[in-house]
Amino acid sequence: MSGLAVQESIVQNYIQQWHKIGLNVSLTGGRLMEFNYVYDKLDHDDKNIDMFRAAWSLLTEPSPRGMYRDVQ
């Protein structure tokens, strides 16, 4: 199962659980969106997005090295 397929399964489970407690939740556009595309929509106050879920994580050995690059 690819990363996207795993994420789709997780999101569909969230939606199913929210429906069970009476929340009418759906994906904007009916599918997952690419990370930068979502933040662009949020920056422009897209009225079709009422809420969003996002996260980031560290590698197994945390280091700030990946956040920086040598620019020459």
Short mmCIF file of N, CA and C in Angstrom, two decimals:
data_model
loop_
_atom_site.label_atom_id
_atom_site.label_comp_id
_atom_site.label_asym_id
_atom_site.label_seq_id
_atom_site.Cartn_x
_atom_site.Cartn_y
_atom_site.Cartn_z
N MET A 1 0.85 -1.17 0.00
CA MET A 1 0.00 0.00 0.00
C MET A 1 0.89 1.24 0.00
N SER A 2 0.65 2.15 -0.92
CA SER A 2 1.48 3.36 -1.01
C SER A 2 1.13 4.34 0.11
N GLY A 3 1.99 5.33 0.30
CA GLY A 3 1.74 6.34 1.32
C GLY A 3 0.41 7.05 1.11
N LEU A 4 0.10 7.36 -0.14
CA LEU A 4 -1.16 8.04 -0.44
C LEU A 4 -2.35 7.14 -0.12
N ALA A 5 -2.25 5.86 -0.46
CA ALA A 5 -3.33 4.92 -0.17
C ALA A 5 -3.55 4.79 1.34
N VAL A 6 -2.46 4.76 2.09
CA VAL A 6 -2.56 4.69 3.55
C VAL A 6 -3.24 5.95 4.08
N GLN A 7 -2.82 7.11 3.60
CA GLN A 7 -3.40 8.37 4.05
C GLN A 7 -4.88 8.44 3.69
N GLU A 8 -5.25 7.98 2.49
CA GLU A 8 -6.66 7.95 2.07
C GLU A 8 -7.48 7.12 3.05
N SER A 9 -6.97 5.95 3.43
CA SER A 9 -7.68 5.07 4.37
C SER A 9 -7.87 5.75 5.72
N ILE A 10 -6.84 6.41 6.20
CA ILE A 10 -6.92 7.10 7.49
C ILE A 10 -7.96 8.21 7.42
N VAL A 11 -7.92 9.01 6.37
CA VAL A 11 -8.85 10.13 6.23
C VAL A 11 -10.29 9.63 6.10
N GLN A 12 -10.50 8.56 5.34
CA GLN A 12 -11.85 8.02 5.20
C GLN A 12 -12.37 7.52 6.55
N ASN A 13 -11.49 6.96 7.37
CA ASN A 13 -11.90 6.54 8.71
C ASN A 13 -12.29 7.75 9.56
N TYR A 14 -11.50 8.83 9.51
CA TYR A 14 -11.87 10.05 10.23
C TYR A 14 -13.26 10.52 9.82
N ILE A 15 -13.49 10.59 8.51
CA ILE A 15 -14.78 11.08 8.01
C ILE A 15 -15.92 10.19 8.49
N GLN A 16 -15.71 8.89 8.44
CA GLN A 16 -16.72 7.94 8.91
C GLN A 16 -17.02 8.16 10.40
N GLN A 17 -15.98 8.34 11.20
CA GLN A 17 -16.19 8.56 12.64
C GLN A 17 -16.89 9.89 12.90
N TRP A 18 -16.54 10.94 12.15
CA TRP A 18 -17.21 12.23 12.31
C TRP A 18 -18.68 12.13 11.94
N HIS A 19 -19.00 11.37 10.88
CA HIS A 19 -20.41 11.18 10.49
C HIS A 19 -21.18 10.48 11.60
N LYS A 20 -20.54 9.53 12.29
CA LYS A 20 -21.20 8.81 13.37
C LYS A 20 -21.63 9.73 14.51
N ILE A 21 -20.90 10.82 14.72
CA ILE A 21 -21.28 11.75 15.79
C ILE A 21 -22.04 12.96 15.26
N GLY A 22 -22.46 12.88 13.99
CA GLY A 22 -23.33 13.91 13.44
C GLY A 22 -22.67 15.05 12.71
N LEU A 23 -21.37 14.96 12.42
CA LEU A 23 -20.70 16.02 11.68
C LEU A 23 -20.71 15.70 10.19
N ASN A 24 -21.11 16.66 9.39
CA ASN A 24 -21.13 16.48 7.93
C ASN A 24 -19.80 16.95 7.37
N VAL A 25 -18.85 16.04 7.27
CA VAL A 25 -17.50 16.36 6.83
C VAL A 25 -17.25 15.73 5.47
N SER A 26 -16.63 16.48 4.58
CA SER A 26 -16.23 15.94 3.27
C SER A 26 -14.93 16.60 2.85
N LEU A 27 -14.25 15.97 1.92
CA LEU A 27 -13.00 16.53 1.39
C LEU A 27 -13.33 17.60 0.37
N THR A 28 -12.68 18.74 0.45
CA THR A 28 -12.85 19.79 -0.55
C THR A 28 -12.37 19.24 -1.88
N GLY A 29 -13.22 19.27 -2.87
CA GLY A 29 -12.87 18.70 -4.17
C GLY A 29 -13.00 17.19 -4.22
N GLY A 30 -13.39 16.57 -3.10
CA GLY A 30 -13.61 15.13 -3.07
C GLY A 30 -12.36 14.27 -2.95
N ARG A 31 -11.20 14.89 -2.75
CA ARG A 31 -9.96 14.11 -2.65
C ARG A 31 -8.94 14.86 -1.81
N LEU A 32 -7.87 14.17 -1.42
CA LEU A 32 -6.79 14.81 -0.69
C LEU A 32 -6.11 15.84 -1.58
N MET A 33 -5.56 16.87 -0.96
CA MET A 33 -4.86 17.91 -1.72
C MET A 33 -3.38 17.91 -1.38
N GLU A 34 -2.58 18.35 -2.32
CA GLU A 34 -1.14 18.48 -2.13
C GLU A 34 -0.88 19.58 -1.09
N PHE A 35 0.11 19.36 -0.24
CA PHE A 35 0.43 20.22 0.90
C PHE A 35 0.50 21.71 0.54
N ASN A 36 1.30 22.07 -0.46
CA ASN A 36 1.47 23.48 -0.83
C ASN A 36 0.19 24.08 -1.38
N TYR A 37 -0.59 23.27 -2.10
CA TYR A 37 -1.86 23.73 -2.66
C TYR A 37 -2.83 24.11 -1.54
N VAL A 38 -2.88 23.29 -0.48
CA VAL A 38 -3.75 23.58 0.67
C VAL A 38 -3.35 24.90 1.31
N TYR A 39 -2.07 25.09 1.56
CA TYR A 39 -1.64 26.31 2.22
C TYR A 39 -1.84 27.54 1.34
N ASP A 40 -1.75 27.38 0.04
CA ASP A 40 -2.06 28.48 -0.87
C ASP A 40 -3.54 28.86 -0.74
N LYS A 41 -4.41 27.86 -0.69
CA LYS A 41 -5.85 28.12 -0.53
C LYS A 41 -6.12 28.79 0.82
N LEU A 42 -5.45 28.34 1.87
CA LEU A 42 -5.63 28.94 3.19
C LEU A 42 -5.14 30.38 3.21
N ASP A 43 -4.01 30.64 2.58
CA ASP A 43 -3.47 32.01 2.51
C ASP A 43 -4.43 32.96 1.81
N HIS A 44 -5.22 32.43 0.87
CA HIS A 44 -6.16 33.25 0.12
C HIS A 44 -7.59 33.13 0.67
N ASP A 45 -7.72 32.62 1.90
CA ASP A 45 -8.99 32.53 2.62
C ASP A 45 -10.09 31.86 1.78
N ASP A 46 -9.77 30.70 1.21
CA ASP A 46 -10.74 29.95 0.41
C ASP A 46 -11.96 29.61 1.26
N LYS A 47 -13.13 30.03 0.82
CA LYS A 47 -14.38 29.83 1.57
C LYS A 47 -14.85 28.38 1.55
N ASN A 48 -14.26 27.53 0.71
CA ASN A 48 -14.64 26.12 0.65
C ASN A 48 -13.95 25.29 1.72
N ILE A 49 -13.01 25.88 2.45
CA ILE A 49 -12.29 25.15 3.49
C ILE A 49 -12.72 25.69 4.85
N ASP A 50 -13.41 24.84 5.61
CA ASP A 50 -13.85 25.21 6.96
C ASP A 50 -12.84 24.78 8.01
N MET A 51 -12.16 23.69 7.76
CA MET A 51 -11.15 23.18 8.69
C MET A 51 -10.14 22.36 7.89
N PHE A 52 -8.98 22.13 8.47
CA PHE A 52 -7.98 21.29 7.83
C PHE A 52 -7.17 20.59 8.89
N ARG A 53 -6.51 19.53 8.48
CA ARG A 53 -5.63 18.78 9.37
C ARG A 53 -4.29 18.66 8.67
N ALA A 54 -3.25 19.03 9.37
CA ALA A 54 -1.90 18.94 8.81
C ALA A 54 -0.93 18.57 9.94
N ALA A 55 0.18 18.02 9.55
CA ALA A 55 1.19 17.63 10.55
C ALA A 55 2.55 17.56 9.90
N TRP A 56 3.57 17.56 10.73
CA TRP A 56 4.93 17.33 10.27
C TRP A 56 5.59 16.46 11.32
N SER A 57 6.66 15.83 10.96
CA SER A 57 7.34 14.95 11.90
C SER A 57 8.84 15.02 11.70
N LEU A 58 9.54 14.47 12.65
CA LEU A 58 11.00 14.41 12.59
C LEU A 58 11.44 13.03 12.17
N LEU A 59 12.67 12.94 11.73
CA LEU A 59 13.25 11.64 11.43
C LEU A 59 13.50 10.90 12.74
N THR A 60 13.88 9.65 12.64
CA THR A 60 14.13 8.87 13.85
C THR A 60 15.28 9.43 14.67
N GLU A 61 16.21 10.12 14.01
CA GLU A 61 17.30 10.78 14.72
C GLU A 61 17.20 12.28 14.43
N PRO A 62 16.50 13.01 15.30
CA PRO A 62 16.24 14.42 15.03
C PRO A 62 17.51 15.25 14.86
N SER A 63 17.52 16.06 13.84
CA SER A 63 18.62 16.96 13.57
C SER A 63 18.08 18.12 12.74
N PRO A 64 18.48 19.35 13.04
CA PRO A 64 18.02 20.48 12.23
C PRO A 64 18.66 20.52 10.85
N ARG A 65 19.57 19.62 10.56
CA ARG A 65 20.32 19.63 9.31
C ARG A 65 19.41 19.67 8.07
N GLY A 66 18.32 18.91 8.10
CA GLY A 66 17.41 18.86 6.96
C GLY A 66 16.65 20.15 6.71
N MET A 67 16.64 21.04 7.69
CA MET A 67 15.92 22.31 7.54
C MET A 67 16.77 23.37 6.85
N TYR A 68 18.05 23.11 6.73
CA TYR A 68 18.96 24.10 6.17
C TYR A 68 19.70 23.50 4.98
N ARG A 69 20.11 24.34 4.08
CA ARG A 69 20.93 23.88 2.97
C ARG A 69 21.96 24.95 2.66
N ASP A 70 23.02 24.53 2.07
CA ASP A 70 24.10 25.45 1.70
C ASP A 70 23.72 26.14 0.39
N VAL A 71 23.61 27.45 0.43
CA VAL A 71 23.25 28.22 -0.76
C VAL A 71 24.48 29.00 -1.19
N GLN A 72 25.00 28.66 -2.37
CA GLN A 72 26.19 29.34 -2.86
C GLN A 72 26.00 29.75 -4.29
#
